[in-house]
mmCIF file of C-alpha atoms and ligand atoms in Angstrom:
data_model
loop_
_atom_site.group_PDB
_atom_site.id
_atom_site.type_symbol
_atom_site.label_atom_id
_atom_site.label_comp_id
_atom_site.label_asym_id
_atom_site.label_seq_id
_atom_site.Cartn_x
_atom_site.Cartn_y
_atom_site.Cartn_z
ATOM 1 C CA MET A 1 69.337 135.747 147.056
ATOM 2 C CA LYS A 2 70.186 132.495 148.533
ATOM 3 C CA LYS A 3 72.914 132.169 151.044
ATOM 4 C CA LEU A 4 75.794 129.677 150.915
ATOM 5 C CA CYS A 5 78.999 129.683 153.176
ATOM 6 C CA VAL A 6 81.998 127.697 154.426
ATOM 7 C CA ILE A 7 82.064 126.917 158.194
ATOM 8 C CA GLY A 8 85.290 125.952 160.140
ATOM 9 C CA ASP A 9 88.003 127.035 162.606
ATOM 10 C CA PRO A 10 90.105 128.423 161.500
ATOM 11 C CA VAL A 11 88.260 129.747 158.333
ATOM 12 C CA LEU A 12 88.531 133.269 157.902
ATOM 13 C CA HIS A 13 91.684 132.858 155.512
ATOM 14 C CA SER A 14 89.445 130.557 153.310
ATOM 15 C CA LYS A 15 89.568 131.161 149.490
ATOM 16 C CA SER A 16 86.302 129.534 149.198
ATOM 17 C CA PRO A 17 84.121 132.631 149.078
ATOM 18 C CA LEU A 18 86.329 134.238 146.310
ATOM 19 C CA ILE A 19 86.218 131.002 144.295
ATOM 20 C CA GLN A 20 82.676 130.521 144.757
ATOM 21 C CA ASN A 21 81.393 134.146 144.283
ATOM 22 C CA THR A 22 83.603 134.168 141.067
ATOM 23 C CA MET A 23 81.734 131.172 139.634
ATOM 24 C CA ILE A 24 78.467 132.241 140.917
ATOM 25 C CA ARG A 25 78.706 135.656 139.134
ATOM 26 C CA ALA A 26 80.134 134.036 135.776
ATOM 27 C CA LEU A 27 77.079 131.663 135.851
ATOM 28 C CA GLY A 28 74.585 134.486 136.693
ATOM 29 C CA LEU A 29 73.222 132.414 139.833
ATOM 30 C CA ASP A 30 71.284 133.871 142.589
ATOM 31 C CA TYR A 31 73.467 133.004 145.315
ATOM 32 C CA GLU A 32 76.226 134.985 147.829
ATOM 33 C CA TYR A 33 78.904 132.757 149.493
ATOM 34 C CA PHE A 34 80.025 133.762 152.916
ATOM 35 C CA CYS A 35 82.747 132.623 155.464
ATOM 36 C CA VAL A 36 81.223 131.731 158.990
ATOM 37 C CA LEU A 37 83.636 130.768 161.922
ATOM 38 C CA VAL A 38 81.882 127.847 163.559
ATOM 39 C CA LYS A 39 84.054 126.169 166.540
ATOM 40 C CA LYS A 40 83.905 122.580 167.180
ATOM 41 C CA GLU A 41 81.638 122.778 170.011
ATOM 42 C CA GLU A 42 79.130 125.151 168.189
ATOM 43 C CA LEU A 43 78.427 122.679 165.277
ATOM 44 C CA THR A 44 74.851 121.507 166.405
ATOM 45 C CA ASP A 45 73.852 125.088 167.075
ATOM 46 C CA TRP A 46 75.079 126.124 163.610
ATOM 47 C CA MET A 47 72.947 123.321 162.153
ATOM 48 C CA ALA A 48 69.799 124.703 163.903
ATOM 49 C CA ARG A 49 70.839 128.167 162.866
ATOM 50 C CA ALA A 50 71.418 127.090 159.156
ATOM 51 C CA LEU A 51 67.759 125.774 159.005
ATOM 52 C CA ARG A 52 66.413 128.812 160.913
ATOM 53 C CA GLU A 53 68.040 131.478 158.635
ATOM 54 C CA GLY A 54 67.361 129.602 155.627
ATOM 55 C CA TRP A 55 71.060 128.796 154.284
ATOM 56 C CA ALA A 56 70.958 127.011 151.176
ATOM 57 C CA GLY A 57 73.868 125.045 152.071
ATOM 58 C CA PHE A 58 77.606 125.062 153.090
ATOM 59 C CA ASN A 59 81.047 123.549 152.784
ATOM 60 C CA ALA A 60 82.845 122.342 155.951
ATOM 61 C CA THR A 61 86.564 122.360 156.627
ATOM 62 C CA MET A 62 88.488 121.523 159.887
ATOM 63 C CA PRO A 63 87.390 120.495 162.542
ATOM 64 C CA HIS A 64 83.878 119.547 161.046
ATOM 65 C CA LYS A 65 84.227 116.879 158.349
ATOM 66 C CA GLN A 66 83.744 113.644 160.378
ATOM 67 C CA ALA A 67 81.360 115.233 163.273
ATOM 68 C CA LEU A 68 78.672 116.139 160.357
ATOM 69 C CA VAL A 69 78.337 112.573 159.185
ATOM 70 C CA PRO A 70 75.846 111.626 161.883
ATOM 71 C CA LEU A 71 74.086 114.871 161.658
ATOM 72 C CA MET A 72 72.971 114.361 157.919
ATOM 73 C CA ASP A 73 69.534 113.151 157.108
ATOM 74 C CA HIS A 74 70.984 111.564 153.627
ATOM 75 C CA LEU A 75 74.906 110.878 152.918
ATOM 76 C CA ASP A 76 76.193 110.238 149.263
ATOM 77 C CA THR A 77 78.302 107.339 148.598
ATOM 78 C CA ASP A 78 81.539 108.988 148.867
ATOM 79 C CA ALA A 79 80.636 110.692 152.140
ATOM 80 C CA ALA A 80 79.610 107.296 153.523
ATOM 81 C CA LEU A 81 82.619 105.525 152.348
ATOM 82 C CA PHE A 82 85.069 108.446 153.435
ATOM 83 C CA GLN A 83 83.154 108.979 156.710
ATOM 84 C CA ALA A 84 83.539 112.735 156.211
ATOM 85 C CA VAL A 85 81.310 115.414 154.696
ATOM 86 C CA ASN A 86 82.517 118.587 153.109
ATOM 87 C CA THR A 87 79.413 119.835 151.351
ATOM 88 C CA VAL A 88 75.873 119.993 152.941
ATOM 89 C CA CYS A 89 72.793 121.134 151.087
ATOM 90 C CA CYS A 90 69.771 122.184 153.218
ATOM 91 C CA ARG A 91 66.550 121.144 151.295
ATOM 92 C CA ASP A 92 63.055 121.157 152.838
ATOM 93 C CA GLY A 93 64.391 121.175 156.277
ATOM 94 C CA GLU A 94 66.780 118.229 155.690
ATOM 95 C CA PHE A 95 70.563 117.994 155.309
ATOM 96 C CA TYR A 96 72.303 116.180 152.341
ATOM 97 C CA GLY A 97 75.859 115.481 152.895
ATOM 98 C CA PHE A 98 78.413 115.043 150.126
ATOM 99 C CA ASN A 99 82.054 114.691 149.945
ATOM 100 C CA THR A 100 83.843 116.041 146.846
ATOM 101 C CA ASP A 101 87.474 115.436 147.880
ATOM 102 C CA GLY A 102 87.846 112.047 145.863
ATOM 103 C CA GLY A 103 85.637 113.121 142.854
ATOM 104 C CA GLY A 104 87.530 116.359 142.676
ATOM 105 C CA PHE A 105 90.818 114.531 142.362
ATOM 106 C CA VAL A 106 89.469 112.217 139.727
ATOM 107 C CA ARG A 107 88.579 115.375 137.698
ATOM 108 C CA VAL A 108 92.037 116.666 138.010
ATOM 109 C CA LEU A 109 93.372 113.419 136.801
ATOM 110 C CA GLU A 110 90.742 113.357 133.758
ATOM 111 C CA GLN A 111 91.846 117.053 132.943
ATOM 112 C CA ALA A 112 95.546 115.958 133.115
ATOM 113 C CA GLY A 113 94.896 112.843 130.712
ATOM 114 C CA VAL A 114 95.962 110.379 133.431
ATOM 115 C CA PRO A 115 93.392 107.359 133.560
ATOM 116 C CA VAL A 116 92.392 105.840 136.866
ATOM 117 C CA LYS A 117 91.518 102.304 135.756
ATOM 118 C CA GLY A 118 94.267 99.913 135.748
ATOM 119 C CA SER A 119 96.874 102.730 136.656
ATOM 120 C CA ARG A 120 99.210 101.938 139.798
ATOM 121 C CA PHE A 121 99.178 104.876 142.142
ATOM 122 C CA THR A 122 101.736 105.459 144.759
ATOM 123 C CA VAL A 123 100.181 107.934 147.399
ATOM 124 C CA LEU A 124 102.355 109.591 150.162
ATOM 125 C CA GLY A 125 100.357 110.072 153.270
ATOM 126 C CA ALA A 126 97.175 108.542 154.816
ATOM 127 C CA GLY A 127 95.562 111.622 156.456
ATOM 128 C CA GLY A 128 92.087 113.097 155.647
ATOM 129 C CA ALA A 129 92.858 113.996 152.108
ATOM 130 C CA ALA A 130 94.703 110.826 151.317
ATOM 131 C CA LYS A 131 91.863 108.738 152.816
ATOM 132 C CA ALA A 132 89.310 110.279 150.256
ATOM 133 C CA ILE A 133 91.785 110.067 147.369
ATOM 134 C CA VAL A 134 93.136 106.408 148.043
ATOM 135 C CA LEU A 135 89.627 105.134 148.505
ATOM 136 C CA GLU A 136 88.334 106.944 145.425
ATOM 137 C CA LEU A 137 91.012 105.683 143.239
ATOM 138 C CA ALA A 138 90.521 102.121 144.540
ATOM 139 C CA GLU A 139 86.748 102.295 144.115
ATOM 140 C CA GLN A 140 87.142 103.632 140.329
ATOM 141 C CA GLY A 141 89.175 100.581 139.538
ATOM 142 C CA ALA A 142 92.944 101.747 139.959
ATOM 143 C CA GLY A 143 95.313 98.704 139.220
ATOM 144 C CA GLN A 144 97.185 99.110 142.591
ATOM 145 C CA VAL A 145 97.477 101.957 145.190
ATOM 146 C CA LEU A 146 100.472 101.766 147.488
ATOM 147 C CA VAL A 147 99.843 103.966 150.508
ATOM 148 C CA CYS A 148 103.316 105.115 152.220
ATOM 149 C CA ASN A 149 102.624 106.691 155.543
ATOM 150 C CA ARG A 150 104.878 107.406 158.798
ATOM 151 C CA THR A 151 102.111 105.965 161.080
ATOM 152 C CA ALA A 152 101.585 102.617 159.872
ATOM 153 C CA GLU A 153 98.067 101.912 161.509
ATOM 154 C CA LYS A 154 96.655 104.798 159.221
ATOM 155 C CA ALA A 155 97.869 103.245 155.995
ATOM 156 C CA GLU A 156 96.860 99.671 157.049
ATOM 157 C CA ALA A 157 93.460 100.943 158.009
ATOM 158 C CA LEU A 158 93.032 102.019 154.399
ATOM 159 C CA SER A 159 94.278 98.896 152.919
ATOM 160 C CA ALA A 160 91.716 96.998 155.171
ATOM 161 C CA VAL A 161 88.780 98.763 153.033
ATOM 162 C CA PHE A 162 89.881 97.273 149.664
ATOM 163 C CA PRO A 163 92.790 94.653 150.640
ATOM 164 C CA ASP A 164 93.000 93.600 146.927
ATOM 165 C CA ARG A 165 93.819 97.127 145.586
ATOM 166 C CA ILE A 166 95.378 99.057 148.489
ATOM 167 C CA THR A 167 98.802 98.112 150.096
ATOM 168 C CA ALA A 168 100.193 99.736 153.142
ATOM 169 C CA ARG A 169 103.856 100.779 153.023
ATOM 170 C CA GLY A 170 106.335 102.559 155.306
ATOM 171 C CA PHE A 171 107.754 106.065 154.960
ATOM 172 C CA SER A 172 111.525 105.404 155.211
ATOM 173 C CA PRO A 173 113.683 106.286 152.285
ATOM 174 C CA ALA A 174 114.290 102.610 151.146
ATOM 175 C CA GLU A 175 110.336 102.071 151.239
ATOM 176 C CA LEU A 176 109.401 105.396 149.320
ATOM 177 C CA SER A 177 112.007 104.384 146.633
ATOM 178 C CA ASP A 178 110.670 100.817 146.603
ATOM 179 C CA ALA A 179 106.988 102.199 146.190
ATOM 180 C CA CYS A 180 108.047 104.593 143.343
ATOM 181 C CA LYS A 181 109.627 101.958 141.052
ATOM 182 C CA SER A 182 106.081 100.275 140.254
ATOM 183 C CA ALA A 183 104.263 103.710 140.029
ATOM 184 C CA ASP A 184 102.272 104.905 136.934
ATOM 185 C CA VAL A 185 101.412 108.044 138.976
ATOM 186 C CA LEU A 186 102.720 109.567 142.210
ATOM 187 C CA VAL A 187 100.575 111.722 144.508
ATOM 188 C CA ASN A 188 101.920 113.635 147.840
ATOM 189 C CA CYS A 189 98.906 113.867 150.110
ATOM 190 C CA THR A 190 101.246 114.620 153.317
ATOM 191 C CA ASN A 191 101.645 118.217 154.202
ATOM 192 C CA LEU A 192 105.653 117.991 153.876
ATOM 193 C CA GLY A 193 106.600 120.946 151.909
ATOM 194 C CA MET A 194 103.610 123.212 152.710
ATOM 195 C CA ILE A 195 104.346 126.644 154.075
ATOM 196 C CA GLY A 196 104.664 126.324 157.846
ATOM 197 C CA SER A 197 105.500 122.542 157.700
ATOM 198 C CA PRO A 198 108.843 120.825 157.403
ATOM 199 C CA SER A 199 109.924 119.485 153.940
ATOM 200 C CA PHE A 200 110.905 115.932 152.874
ATOM 201 C CA GLU A 201 114.283 115.271 154.438
ATOM 202 C CA ASN A 202 115.436 113.902 151.099
ATOM 203 C CA LEU A 203 113.933 113.417 147.663
ATOM 204 C CA ASP A 204 116.049 110.586 146.355
ATOM 205 C CA PHE A 205 113.097 108.422 146.048
ATOM 206 C CA LEU A 206 112.088 110.291 142.945
ATOM 207 C CA GLN A 207 114.994 108.877 141.251
ATOM 208 C CA SER A 208 113.248 105.553 141.396
ATOM 209 C CA LEU A 209 110.201 106.661 139.504
ATOM 210 C CA PRO A 210 109.818 105.390 135.978
ATOM 211 C CA GLY A 211 110.570 108.304 133.226
ATOM 212 C CA GLY A 212 107.675 110.617 132.419
ATOM 213 C CA VAL A 213 105.524 109.532 135.334
ATOM 214 C CA PRO A 214 103.061 112.431 136.346
ATOM 215 C CA VAL A 215 103.557 113.717 139.829
ATOM 216 C CA PHE A 216 100.862 115.559 141.870
ATOM 217 C CA ASP A 217 101.216 117.450 145.054
ATOM 218 C CA LEU A 218 97.986 118.400 147.039
ATOM 219 C CA ILE A 219 99.801 121.505 148.305
ATOM 220 C CA TYR A 220 99.106 124.853 146.423
ATOM 221 C CA HIS A 221 100.809 127.026 149.108
ATOM 222 C CA PRO A 222 103.735 127.449 148.042
ATOM 223 C CA GLU A 223 102.702 127.032 144.255
ATOM 224 C CA GLN A 224 105.599 124.649 143.661
ATOM 225 C CA THR A 225 106.787 122.546 146.527
ATOM 226 C CA ASP A 226 110.546 121.240 146.634
ATOM 227 C CA LEU A 227 108.942 117.818 145.436
ATOM 228 C CA LEU A 228 107.363 119.367 142.387
ATOM 229 C CA ALA A 229 110.553 121.354 141.514
ATOM 230 C CA GLU A 230 112.627 118.270 141.821
ATOM 231 C CA ALA A 231 110.174 115.970 139.784
ATOM 232 C CA GLU A 232 110.134 118.829 137.091
ATOM 233 C CA ASP A 233 114.024 118.870 136.932
ATOM 234 C CA LEU A 234 113.775 114.989 136.301
ATOM 235 C CA GLY A 235 111.337 115.410 133.490
ATOM 236 C CA HIS A 236 108.144 114.536 135.045
ATOM 237 C CA PRO A 237 104.879 116.327 134.337
ATOM 238 C CA VAL A 238 103.898 118.107 137.693
ATOM 239 C CA THR A 239 100.604 119.519 138.972
ATOM 240 C CA ASN A 240 100.039 121.274 142.221
ATOM 241 C CA GLY A 241 97.047 121.480 144.450
ATOM 242 C CA LEU A 242 95.179 124.347 142.895
ATOM 243 C CA PRO A 243 93.327 122.360 140.357
ATOM 244 C CA LEU A 244 91.935 120.112 143.168
ATOM 245 C CA LEU A 245 90.925 122.986 145.123
ATOM 246 C CA ILE A 246 88.964 124.440 142.208
ATOM 247 C CA ASN A 247 87.554 121.151 140.949
ATOM 248 C CA GLN A 248 86.134 120.363 144.621
ATOM 249 C CA ALA A 249 84.494 123.626 144.357
ATOM 250 C CA ILE A 250 82.984 123.352 141.102
ATOM 251 C CA LEU A 251 81.511 120.019 142.450
ATOM 252 C CA SER A 252 80.217 121.580 145.495
ATOM 253 C CA LEU A 253 78.603 124.342 143.441
ATOM 254 C CA GLU A 254 76.998 121.538 141.279
ATOM 255 C CA HIS A 255 75.460 120.016 144.325
ATOM 256 C CA PHE A 256 74.176 123.281 145.577
ATOM 257 C CA SER A 257 72.762 124.315 142.364
ATOM 258 C CA GLY A 258 71.875 121.238 140.617
ATOM 259 C CA LEU A 259 73.557 122.397 137.473
ATOM 260 C CA ALA A 260 76.287 120.682 135.543
ATOM 261 C CA ILE A 261 79.240 123.114 135.294
ATOM 262 C CA ASP A 262 81.929 123.036 132.630
ATOM 263 C CA PRO A 263 85.167 122.998 134.439
ATOM 264 C CA ALA A 264 86.971 124.365 131.363
ATOM 265 C CA ALA A 265 85.015 127.398 131.395
ATOM 266 C CA MET A 266 85.488 128.003 135.227
ATOM 267 C CA ILE A 267 89.117 127.107 135.883
ATOM 268 C CA PRO A 268 90.504 130.247 134.046
ATOM 269 C CA LEU A 269 88.165 132.619 135.730
ATOM 270 C CA VAL A 270 89.005 131.162 139.161
ATOM 271 C CA GLU A 271 92.645 131.116 138.573
ATOM 272 C CA LYS A 272 92.658 134.756 137.375
ATOM 273 C CA ALA A 273 90.586 135.760 140.517
ATOM 274 C CA LEU A 274 92.957 133.947 142.752
ATOM 275 C CA ASP A 275 95.870 135.731 140.999
ATOM 276 C CA ASP A 276 94.402 139.227 141.251
ATOM 277 C CA ASP A 277 93.697 138.481 144.962
ATOM 278 C CA LYS A 278 97.567 137.853 145.632
ATOM 279 C CA PRO A 279 99.034 140.515 148.218
HETATM 280 P P1 NAP B 1 96.262 115.358 157.754
HETATM 281 O O1 NAP B 1 94.854 114.705 157.820
HETATM 282 O O2 NAP B 1 96.840 116.245 158.845
HETATM 283 O O3 NAP B 1 97.368 114.476 157.246
HETATM 284 C C1 NAP B 1 98.701 114.604 157.155
HETATM 285 C C2 NAP B 1 99.592 113.691 156.469
HETATM 286 O O4 NAP B 1 100.861 114.146 156.493
HETATM 287 C C3 NAP B 1 99.535 112.341 157.371
HETATM 288 O O5 NAP B 1 99.690 111.279 156.585
HETATM 289 C C4 NAP B 1 100.958 112.513 158.202
HETATM 290 O O6 NAP B 1 101.468 111.259 158.654
HETATM 291 C C5 NAP B 1 101.783 113.081 157.195
HETATM 292 N N1 NAP B 1 102.806 113.853 157.641
HETATM 293 C C6 NAP B 1 102.767 115.097 158.365
HETATM 294 N N2 NAP B 1 104.133 115.494 158.883
HETATM 295 C C7 NAP B 1 104.953 114.426 158.477
HETATM 296 C C8 NAP B 1 106.242 114.248 158.726
HETATM 297 N N3 NAP B 1 107.162 115.056 159.285
HETATM 298 N N4 NAP B 1 106.909 112.930 158.081
HETATM 299 C C9 NAP B 1 106.039 112.137 157.444
HETATM 300 N N5 NAP B 1 104.707 112.277 157.140
HETATM 301 C C10 NAP B 1 104.124 113.429 157.696
HETATM 302 O O7 NAP B 1 96.205 116.472 156.632
HETATM 303 P P2 NAP B 1 95.204 116.429 155.179
HETATM 304 O O8 NAP B 1 93.900 116.979 155.514
HETATM 305 O O9 NAP B 1 95.126 115.022 154.820
HETATM 306 O O10 NAP B 1 95.948 117.309 154.356
HETATM 307 C C11 NAP B 1 97.184 117.051 153.687
HETATM 308 C C12 NAP B 1 97.984 118.144 152.845
HETATM 309 O O11 NAP B 1 96.996 118.279 151.671
HETATM 310 C C13 NAP B 1 97.880 119.414 153.345
HETATM 311 O O12 NAP B 1 98.945 120.009 152.746
HETATM 312 C C14 NAP B 1 96.784 120.040 152.714
HETATM 313 O O13 NAP B 1 96.946 121.595 152.742
HETATM 314 C C15 NAP B 1 96.600 119.668 151.541
HETATM 315 N N6 NAP B 1 95.106 119.462 150.945
HETATM 316 C C16 NAP B 1 94.978 120.125 149.689
HETATM 317 C C17 NAP B 1 93.823 120.233 149.275
HETATM 318 C C18 NAP B 1 93.372 120.941 147.945
HETATM 319 O O14 NAP B 1 92.391 121.253 147.568
HETATM 320 N N7 NAP B 1 94.432 121.055 147.089
HETATM 321 C C19 NAP B 1 92.563 119.534 149.816
HETATM 322 C C20 NAP B 1 92.876 118.905 151.038
HETATM 323 C C21 NAP B 1 94.246 118.766 151.663
HETATM 324 P P3 NAP B 1 100.918 110.495 159.846
HETATM 325 O O15 NAP B 1 99.659 109.957 159.647
HETATM 326 O O16 NAP B 1 102.045 109.803 160.331
HETATM 327 O O17 NAP B 1 100.711 111.896 161.020
#
């Protein structure tokens, strides 16, 4: 049996073992997936331990995604572009780093029937998740990506990577409304609305979205944020962050196992496992 895990701090609440072990069993793979608490200052010790103990690979969450970049022997294109690693395969004593954040979101769009090429995206937020999604969308040929963020420098840094496709905008009600006017797709990558975080002060900007524009929120806890509830009331198709969580996990397992995995077969199984796990 080959060992996989997620490392991070905090990490013990992670749904990754449940999601991955559900898929591993359904596919009949010879892996077991665990959770390992690795503090920020313990990362290099963990890397040595991973090789010594023969771990086949691991996922990484806060606070390790950026710190892993210089520790990799090989980096895939997305991990290099985002300067963040969330999936590591250990092969023949070497580390192969991947990032599944952007690719996972593109799969979510495909499954929702939303094209990337030529579409105009308005993205709220410019943190870690937004960075991966915005750069992936621009790289995959989005017509325009407007990045609205409270801290201007973070949105401007993203715009500097693909200046012809990514435009930085502010986060005032007027700027949000304006950015929604030309959107074909709206994506919330802030933590506004997440359990334990504040909500949007007002959602009037949604009134500026053209009719029928799909709205995605990366948050899955709660299942429906105020943003999604309001967008749904206005007649927009809405998607929460659960499909992204699952699609990223599928991509990671593809890297670990070398197999192509059919998302349509896995998604219902994982959704059921997560549902059964609810308190
Ligand atoms: P992050 O790096 O901390 O970024 C947080 C973003 O939210 C920043 O753009 C920040 O703006 C903005 N923000 C926070 N408080 C705000 C406020 N009061 N007003 C305006 N903007 C505010 O976090 P992250 O890792 O990108 O995660 C963002 C969200 O995505 C979280 O809810 C996370 O759970 C979710 N997520 C979901 C998945 C999934 O699989 N579904 C994957 C990754 C992340 P500033 O730059 O101005 O601080």
